[in-house]
Amino acid sequence: MHWIKREVRNLQEQYHTSDPFELADYLEYILVPFPFRKIRGMLLVFEGTTFIGYNNTLPYREQKLVIYHEIAHRRLHPSLNYFMVLDNLRSICIGKYERQVDRFVAELLLSEKKPEPGESIYEFARRYDVPVKLVETLAPYWIANSE
């Protein structure tokens, strides 16, 4: 998944930010805050315009994660025109796409950060205030590159 890391680096170098609201603005994606009941976020491409709907009743940190997630789908899977992240469900599209998106978001949030010697992935996730599942996507690469 080195191509995902390259995609993240290109995005960061081009726009000099990792903030999801700024990235969406630079990418000309229209953010639509809405108090969805069961949907955390959604991506829709209509007539060439990208819309990202996100549940604005979520805590701000989670709103950012949802926007990161949808930006990742749009960047990594441009031929697909919609995704939804539902409460208690990962997404209507699971498996390979979701693993790729999680890796993209992890790369965007954690860049070159690595755990301290002896630090667990749980402690590392807590230190950077990110979900453990994102850290887990990077752990195999840390191990492979430490040998």
PDB file of N, CA and C in Angstrom, residues 24-101:
ATOM      1  N   ALA A  24     -10.888  19.731   2.087  1.00  0.00           N
ATOM      2  CA  ALA A  24     -12.142  19.696   1.327  1.00  0.00           C
ATOM      3  C   ALA A  24     -12.324  20.990   0.545  1.00  0.00           C
ATOM      4  N   ASP A  25     -12.004  22.111   1.161  1.00  0.00           N
ATOM      5  CA  ASP A  25     -12.116  23.402   0.487  1.00  0.00           C
ATOM      6  C   ASP A  25     -11.165  23.480  -0.709  1.00  0.00           C
ATOM      7  N   TYR A  26      -9.904  23.120  -0.510  1.00  0.00           N
ATOM      8  CA  TYR A  26      -8.930  23.140  -1.601  1.00  0.00           C
ATOM      9  C   TYR A  26      -9.333  22.208  -2.741  1.00  0.00           C
ATOM     10  N   LEU A  27      -9.889  21.065  -2.388  1.00  0.00           N
ATOM     11  CA  LEU A  27     -10.280  20.072  -3.388  1.00  0.00           C
ATOM     12  C   LEU A  27     -11.625  20.397  -4.035  1.00  0.00           C
ATOM     13  N   GLU A  28     -12.246  21.476  -3.563  1.00  0.00           N
ATOM     14  CA  GLU A  28     -13.550  21.929  -4.057  1.00  0.00           C
ATOM     15  C   GLU A  28     -14.648  20.894  -3.810  1.00  0.00           C
ATOM     16  N   TYR A  29     -14.550  20.227  -2.663  1.00  0.00           N
ATOM     17  CA  TYR A  29     -15.609  19.329  -2.221  1.00  0.00           C
ATOM     18  C   TYR A  29     -16.562  20.162  -1.374  1.00  0.00           C
ATOM     19  N   ILE A  30     -17.827  19.962  -1.553  1.00  0.00           N
ATOM     20  CA  ILE A  30     -18.824  20.706  -0.790  1.00  0.00           C
ATOM     21  C   ILE A  30     -19.168  19.922   0.474  1.00  0.00           C
ATOM     22  N   LEU A  31     -18.899  20.534   1.622  1.00  0.00           N
ATOM     23  CA  LEU A  31     -19.213  19.914   2.909  1.00  0.00           C
ATOM     24  C   LEU A  31     -20.636  20.271   3.309  1.00  0.00           C
ATOM     25  N   VAL A  32     -21.390  19.248   3.690  1.00  0.00           N
ATOM     26  CA  VAL A  32     -22.788  19.442   4.063  1.00  0.00           C
ATOM     27  C   VAL A  32     -22.999  18.907   5.480  1.00  0.00           C
ATOM     28  N   PRO A  33     -22.962  19.814   6.478  1.00  0.00           N
ATOM     29  CA  PRO A  33     -23.251  19.367   7.844  1.00  0.00           C
ATOM     30  C   PRO A  33     -24.754  19.121   7.987  1.00  0.00           C
ATOM     31  N   PHE A  34     -25.108  18.021   8.635  1.00  0.00           N
ATOM     32  CA  PHE A  34     -26.519  17.700   8.788  1.00  0.00           C
ATOM     33  C   PHE A  34     -26.677  16.795  10.010  1.00  0.00           C
ATOM     34  N   PRO A  35     -27.742  16.966  10.774  1.00  0.00           N
ATOM     35  CA  PRO A  35     -27.940  16.124  11.962  1.00  0.00           C
ATOM     36  C   PRO A  35     -28.556  14.761  11.612  1.00  0.00           C
ATOM     37  N   PHE A  36     -27.828  13.973  10.830  1.00  0.00           N
ATOM     38  CA  PHE A  36     -28.308  12.642  10.461  1.00  0.00           C
ATOM     39  C   PHE A  36     -28.628  11.837  11.714  1.00  0.00           C
ATOM     40  N   ARG A  37     -29.575  10.933  11.599  1.00  0.00           N
ATOM     41  CA  ARG A  37     -29.915  10.102  12.752  1.00  0.00           C
ATOM     42  C   ARG A  37     -29.030   8.870  12.847  1.00  0.00           C
ATOM     43  N   LYS A  38     -28.792   8.195  11.733  1.00  0.00           N
ATOM     44  CA  LYS A  38     -28.016   6.953  11.776  1.00  0.00           C
ATOM     45  C   LYS A  38     -26.791   6.994  10.881  1.00  0.00           C
ATOM     46  N   ILE A  39     -26.615   8.033  10.160  1.00  0.00           N
ATOM     47  CA  ILE A  39     -25.479   8.142   9.241  1.00  0.00           C
ATOM     48  C   ILE A  39     -24.425   9.043   9.864  1.00  0.00           C
ATOM     49  N   ARG A  40     -23.191   8.571   9.859  1.00  0.00           N
ATOM     50  CA  ARG A  40     -22.077   9.383  10.352  1.00  0.00           C
ATOM     51  C   ARG A  40     -21.570  10.294   9.240  1.00  0.00           C
ATOM     52  N   GLY A  41     -21.533   9.748   8.037  1.00  0.00           N
ATOM     53  CA  GLY A  41     -21.060  10.538   6.915  1.00  0.00           C
ATOM     54  C   GLY A  41     -21.404   9.873   5.608  1.00  0.00           C
ATOM     55  N   MET A  42     -21.328  10.645   4.538  1.00  0.00           N
ATOM     56  CA  MET A  42     -21.614  10.105   3.219  1.00  0.00           C
ATOM     57  C   MET A  42     -20.875  10.900   2.160  1.00  0.00           C
ATOM     58  N   LEU A  43     -20.620  10.243   1.056  1.00  0.00           N
ATOM     59  CA  LEU A  43     -19.962  10.860  -0.085  1.00  0.00           C
ATOM     60  C   LEU A  43     -20.875  10.671  -1.277  1.00  0.00           C
ATOM     61  N   LEU A  44     -21.087  11.733  -2.026  1.00  0.00           N
ATOM     62  CA  LEU A  44     -21.905  11.668  -3.229  1.00  0.00           C
ATOM     63  C   LEU A  44     -21.235  12.507  -4.299  1.00  0.00           C
ATOM     64  N   VAL A  45     -21.106  11.949  -5.480  1.00  0.00           N
ATOM     65  CA  VAL A  45     -20.608  12.705  -6.620  1.00  0.00           C
ATOM     66  C   VAL A  45     -21.776  12.832  -7.584  1.00  0.00           C
ATOM     67  N   PHE A  46     -22.165  14.064  -7.854  1.00  0.00           N
ATOM     68  CA  PHE A  46     -23.305  14.326  -8.725  1.00  0.00           C
ATOM     69  C   PHE A  46     -22.905  15.364  -9.758  1.00  0.00           C
ATOM     70  N   GLU A  47     -22.993  14.977 -11.027  1.00  0.00           N
ATOM     71  CA  GLU A  47     -22.635  15.856 -12.142  1.00  0.00           C
ATOM     72  C   GLU A  47     -21.265  16.495 -11.943  1.00  0.00           C
ATOM     73  N   GLY A  48     -20.318  15.685 -11.484  1.00  0.00           N
ATOM     74  CA  GLY A  48     -18.942  16.145 -11.331  1.00  0.00           C
ATOM     75  C   GLY A  48     -18.642  16.895 -10.047  1.00  0.00           C
ATOM     76  N   THR A  49     -19.647  17.144  -9.241  1.00  0.00           N
ATOM     77  CA  THR A  49     -19.444  17.845  -7.973  1.00  0.00           C
ATOM     78  C   THR A  49     -19.438  16.832  -6.834  1.00  0.00           C
ATOM     79  N   THR A  50     -18.454  16.962  -5.957  1.00  0.00           N
ATOM     80  CA  THR A  50     -18.319  16.054  -4.822  1.00  0.00           C
ATOM     81  C   THR A  50     -18.934  16.685  -3.580  1.00  0.00           C
ATOM     82  N   PHE A  51     -19.859  15.963  -2.981  1.00  0.00           N
ATOM     83  CA  PHE A  51     -20.510  16.389  -1.747  1.00  0.00           C
ATOM     84  C   PHE A  51     -20.113  15.426  -0.636  1.00  0.00           C
ATOM     85  N   ILE A  52     -19.740  15.976   0.504  1.00  0.00           N
ATOM     86  CA  ILE A  52     -19.477  15.167   1.688  1.00  0.00           C
ATOM     87  C   ILE A  52     -20.452  15.619   2.766  1.00  0.00           C
ATOM     88  N   GLY A  53     -21.368  14.733   3.096  1.00  0.00           N
ATOM     89  CA  GLY A  53     -22.285  14.997   4.194  1.00  0.00           C
ATOM     90  C   GLY A  53     -21.715  14.391   5.459  1.00  0.00           C
ATOM     91  N   TYR A  54     -21.788  15.124   6.540  1.00  0.00           N
ATOM     92  CA  TYR A  54     -21.282  14.596   7.809  1.00  0.00           C
ATOM     93  C   TYR A  54     -22.235  14.973   8.927  1.00  0.00           C
ATOM     94  N   ASN A  55     -22.314  14.096   9.902  1.00  0.00           N
ATOM     95  CA  ASN A  55     -23.230  14.280  11.017  1.00  0.00           C
ATOM     96  C   ASN A  55     -22.663  15.333  11.966  1.00  0.00           C
ATOM     97  N   ASN A  56     -23.289  16.501  11.969  1.00  0.00           N
ATOM     98  CA  ASN A  56     -22.770  17.601  12.789  1.00  0.00           C
ATOM     99  C   ASN A  56     -23.200  17.511  14.252  1.00  0.00           C
ATOM    100  N   THR A  57     -23.858  16.419  14.628  1.00  0.00           N
ATOM    101  CA  THR A  57     -24.150  16.212  16.051  1.00  0.00           C
ATOM    102  C   THR A  57     -23.063  15.364  16.717  1.00  0.00           C
ATOM    103  N   LEU A  58     -22.150  14.837  15.924  1.00  0.00           N
ATOM    104  CA  LEU A  58     -21.018  14.084  16.480  1.00  0.00           C
ATOM    105  C   LEU A  58     -20.043  15.049  17.141  1.00  0.00           C
ATOM    106  N   PRO A  59     -19.246  14.565  18.080  1.00  0.00           N
ATOM    107  CA  PRO A  59     -18.175  15.414  18.619  1.00  0.00           C
ATOM    108  C   PRO A  59     -17.265  15.876  17.472  1.00  0.00           C
ATOM    109  N   TYR A  60     -16.689  17.057  17.627  1.00  0.00           N
ATOM    110  CA  TYR A  60     -15.872  17.664  16.568  1.00  0.00           C
ATOM    111  C   TYR A  60     -14.781  16.724  16.063  1.00  0.00           C
ATOM    112  N   ARG A  61     -14.101  16.034  16.970  1.00  0.00           N
ATOM    113  CA  ARG A  61     -13.041  15.095  16.587  1.00  0.00           C
ATOM    114  C   ARG A  61     -13.581  14.029  15.634  1.00  0.00           C
ATOM    115  N   GLU A  62     -14.775  13.509  15.928  1.00  0.00           N
ATOM    116  CA  GLU A  62     -15.375  12.482  15.073  1.00  0.00           C
ATOM    117  C   GLU A  62     -15.840  13.062  13.745  1.00  0.00           C
ATOM    118  N   GLN A  63     -16.327  14.305  13.753  1.00  0.00           N
ATOM    119  CA  GLN A  63     -16.694  14.946  12.492  1.00  0.00           C
ATOM    120  C   GLN A  63     -15.479  15.006  11.568  1.00  0.00           C
ATOM    121  N   LYS A  64     -14.329  15.377  12.141  1.00  0.00           N
ATOM    122  CA  LYS A  64     -13.098  15.444  11.352  1.00  0.00           C
ATOM    123  C   LYS A  64     -12.729  14.071  10.794  1.00  0.00           C
ATOM    124  N   LEU A  65     -12.841  13.040  11.614  1.00  0.00           N
ATOM    125  CA  LEU A  65     -12.516  11.687  11.151  1.00  0.00           C
ATOM    126  C   LEU A  65     -13.435  11.254  10.011  1.00  0.00           C
ATOM    127  N   VAL A  66     -14.713  11.592  10.110  1.00  0.00           N
ATOM    128  CA  VAL A  66     -15.661  11.250   9.048  1.00  0.00           C
ATOM    129  C   VAL A  66     -15.277  11.967   7.752  1.00  0.00           C
ATOM    130  N   ILE A  67     -14.935  13.239   7.843  1.00  0.00           N
ATOM    131  CA  ILE A  67     -14.550  13.992   6.644  1.00  0.00           C
ATOM    132  C   ILE A  67     -13.265  13.424   6.054  1.00  0.00           C
ATOM    133  N   TYR A  68     -12.276  13.121   6.891  1.00  0.00           N
ATOM    134  CA  TYR A  68     -11.061  12.454   6.403  1.00  0.00           C
ATOM    135  C   TYR A  68     -11.428  11.180   5.649  1.00  0.00           C
ATOM    136  N   HIS A  69     -12.306  10.400   6.247  1.00  0.00           N
ATOM    137  CA  HIS A  69     -12.709   9.115   5.682  1.00  0.00           C
ATOM    138  C   HIS A  69     -13.312   9.299   4.285  1.00  0.00           C
ATOM    139  N   GLU A  70     -14.194  10.258   4.156  1.00  0.00           N
ATOM    140  CA  GLU A  70     -14.852  10.476   2.864  1.00  0.00           C
ATOM    141  C   GLU A  70     -13.889  11.057   1.831  1.00  0.00           C
ATOM    142  N   ILE A  71     -12.995  11.943   2.256  1.00  0.00           N
ATOM    143  CA  ILE A  71     -11.964  12.452   1.339  1.00  0.00           C
ATOM    144  C   ILE A  71     -11.125  11.282   0.833  1.00  0.00           C
ATOM    145  N   ALA A  72     -10.789  10.369   1.729  1.00  0.00           N
ATOM    146  CA  ALA A  72      -9.989   9.204   1.338  1.00  0.00           C
ATOM    147  C   ALA A  72     -10.714   8.371   0.288  1.00  0.00           C
ATOM    148  N   HIS A  73     -12.005   8.133   0.481  1.00  0.00           N
ATOM    149  CA  HIS A  73     -12.748   7.377  -0.534  1.00  0.00           C
ATOM    150  C   HIS A  73     -12.695   8.079  -1.885  1.00  0.00           C
ATOM    151  N   ARG A  74     -12.880   9.369  -1.873  1.00  0.00           N
ATOM    152  CA  ARG A  74     -12.902  10.111  -3.145  1.00  0.00           C
ATOM    153  C   ARG A  74     -11.541  10.064  -3.827  1.00  0.00           C
ATOM    154  N   ARG A  75     -10.474  10.192  -3.052  1.00  0.00           N
ATOM    155  CA  ARG A  75      -9.123  10.191  -3.628  1.00  0.00           C
ATOM    156  C   ARG A  75      -8.692   8.797  -4.074  1.00  0.00           C
ATOM    157  N   LEU A  76      -9.048   7.785  -3.305  1.00  0.00           N
ATOM    158  CA  LEU A  76      -8.582   6.429  -3.594  1.00  0.00           C
ATOM    159  C   LEU A  76      -9.496   5.652  -4.531  1.00  0.00           C
ATOM    160  N   HIS A  77     -10.773   5.984  -4.521  1.00  0.00           N
ATOM    161  CA  HIS A  77     -11.758   5.221  -5.296  1.00  0.00           C
ATOM    162  C   HIS A  77     -12.623   6.171  -6.130  1.00  0.00           C
ATOM    163  N   PRO A  78     -12.011   6.935  -7.036  1.00  0.00           N
ATOM    164  CA  PRO A  78     -12.742   7.980  -7.752  1.00  0.00           C
ATOM    165  C   PRO A  78     -13.836   7.475  -8.691  1.00  0.00           C
ATOM    166  N   SER A  79     -13.794   6.214  -9.077  1.00  0.00           N
ATOM    167  CA  SER A  79     -14.820   5.721  -9.998  1.00  0.00           C
ATOM    168  C   SER A  79     -16.121   5.358  -9.287  1.00  0.00           C
ATOM    169  N   LEU A  80     -16.076   5.268  -7.964  1.00  0.00           N
ATOM    170  CA  LEU A  80     -17.294   4.990  -7.209  1.00  0.00           C
ATOM    171  C   LEU A  80     -17.916   6.320  -6.814  1.00  0.00           C
ATOM    172  N   ASN A  81     -19.231   6.421  -6.917  1.00  0.00           N
ATOM    173  CA  ASN A  81     -19.831   7.739  -6.723  1.00  0.00           C
ATOM    174  C   ASN A  81     -20.582   7.933  -5.418  1.00  0.00           C
ATOM    175  N   TYR A  82     -20.590   6.925  -4.534  1.00  0.00           N
ATOM    176  CA  TYR A  82     -21.184   7.178  -3.224  1.00  0.00           C
ATOM    177  C   TYR A  82     -20.697   6.170  -2.194  1.00  0.00           C
ATOM    178  N   PHE A  83     -20.624   6.638  -0.971  1.00  0.00           N
ATOM    179  CA  PHE A  83     -20.307   5.817   0.196  1.00  0.00           C
ATOM    180  C   PHE A  83     -21.088   6.384   1.359  1.00  0.00           C
ATOM    181  N   MET A  84     -21.421   5.527   2.315  1.00  0.00           N
ATOM    182  CA  MET A  84     -22.043   5.985   3.554  1.00  0.00           C
ATOM    183  C   MET A  84     -21.399   5.261   4.720  1.00  0.00           C
ATOM    184  N   VAL A  85     -21.199   5.967   5.791  1.00  0.00           N
ATOM    185  CA  VAL A  85     -20.732   5.349   7.027  1.00  0.00           C
ATOM    186  C   VAL A  85     -21.903   5.405   7.999  1.00  0.00           C
ATOM    187  N   LEU A  86     -22.406   4.251   8.355  1.00  0.00           N
ATOM    188  CA  LEU A  86     -23.572   4.172   9.220  1.00  0.00           C
ATOM    189  C   LEU A  86     -23.160   3.864  10.649  1.00  0.00           C
ATOM    190  N   ASP A  87     -23.979   4.274  11.586  1.00  0.00           N
ATOM    191  CA  ASP A  87     -23.743   3.885  12.977  1.00  0.00           C
ATOM    192  C   ASP A  87     -23.786   2.367  13.074  1.00  0.00           C
ATOM    193  N   ASN A  88     -22.886   1.810  13.834  1.00  0.00           N
ATOM    194  CA  ASN A  88     -22.812   0.374  14.103  1.00  0.00           C
ATOM    195  C   ASN A  88     -22.460  -0.472  12.888  1.00  0.00           C
ATOM    196  N   LEU A  89     -22.241   0.127  11.753  1.00  0.00           N
ATOM    197  CA  LEU A  89     -21.803  -0.589  10.561  1.00  0.00           C
ATOM    198  C   LEU A  89     -20.608   0.156  10.007  1.00  0.00           C
ATOM    199  N   ARG A  90     -19.663  -0.545   9.446  1.00  0.00           N
ATOM    200  CA  ARG A  90     -18.483   0.135   8.907  1.00  0.00           C
ATOM    201  C   ARG A  90     -18.883   0.991   7.714  1.00  0.00           C
ATOM    202  N   SER A  91     -19.569   0.414   6.767  1.00  0.00           N
ATOM    203  CA  SER A  91     -19.915   1.144   5.559  1.00  0.00           C
ATOM    204  C   SER A  91     -20.696   0.206   4.665  1.00  0.00           C
ATOM    205  N   ILE A  92     -21.335   0.761   3.622  1.00  0.00           N
ATOM    206  CA  ILE A  92     -21.995  -0.122   2.671  1.00  0.00           C
ATOM    207  C   ILE A  92     -20.966  -0.830   1.810  1.00  0.00           C
ATOM    208  N   CYS A  93     -19.776  -0.314   1.749  1.00  0.00           N
ATOM    209  CA  CYS A  93     -18.691  -0.953   1.008  1.00  0.00           C
ATOM    210  C   CYS A  93     -17.626  -1.354   2.018  1.00  0.00           C
ATOM    211  N   ILE A  94     -17.462  -2.661   2.230  1.00  0.00           N
ATOM    212  CA  ILE A  94     -16.519  -3.106   3.255  1.00  0.00           C
ATOM    213  C   ILE A  94     -15.343  -3.825   2.623  1.00  0.00           C
ATOM    214  N   GLY A  95     -14.416  -4.226   3.442  1.00  0.00           N
ATOM    215  CA  GLY A  95     -13.300  -5.019   2.949  1.00  0.00           C
ATOM    216  C   GLY A  95     -12.145  -4.184   2.464  1.00  0.00           C
ATOM    217  N   LYS A  96     -11.692  -4.482   1.266  1.00  0.00           N
ATOM    218  CA  LYS A  96     -10.485  -3.869   0.721  1.00  0.00           C
ATOM    219  C   LYS A  96     -10.562  -2.342   0.717  1.00  0.00           C
ATOM    220  N   TYR A  97     -11.658  -1.776   0.255  1.00  0.00           N
ATOM    221  CA  TYR A  97     -11.783  -0.314   0.191  1.00  0.00           C
ATOM    222  C   TYR A  97     -11.654   0.320   1.570  1.00  0.00           C
ATOM    223  N   GLU A  98     -12.287  -0.302   2.562  1.00  0.00           N
ATOM    224  CA  GLU A  98     -12.241   0.268   3.910  1.00  0.00           C
ATOM    225  C   GLU A  98     -10.844   0.177   4.509  1.00  0.00           C
ATOM    226  N   ARG A  99     -10.144  -0.917   4.251  1.00  0.00           N
ATOM    227  CA  ARG A  99      -8.758  -1.028   4.731  1.00  0.00           C
ATOM    228  C   ARG A  99      -7.886   0.042   4.080  1.00  0.00           C
ATOM    229  N   GLN A 100      -8.103   0.279   2.797  1.00  0.00           N
ATOM    230  CA  GLN A 100      -7.338   1.309   2.102  1.00  0.00           C
ATOM    231  C   GLN A 100      -7.646   2.692   2.667  1.00  0.00           C
ATOM    232  N   VAL A 101      -8.900   2.963   2.918  1.00  0.00           N
ATOM    233  CA  VAL A 101      -9.302   4.258   3.480  1.00  0.00           C
ATOM    234  C   VAL A 101      -8.720   4.437   4.877  1.00  0.00           C
TER     235      VAL A 101
END
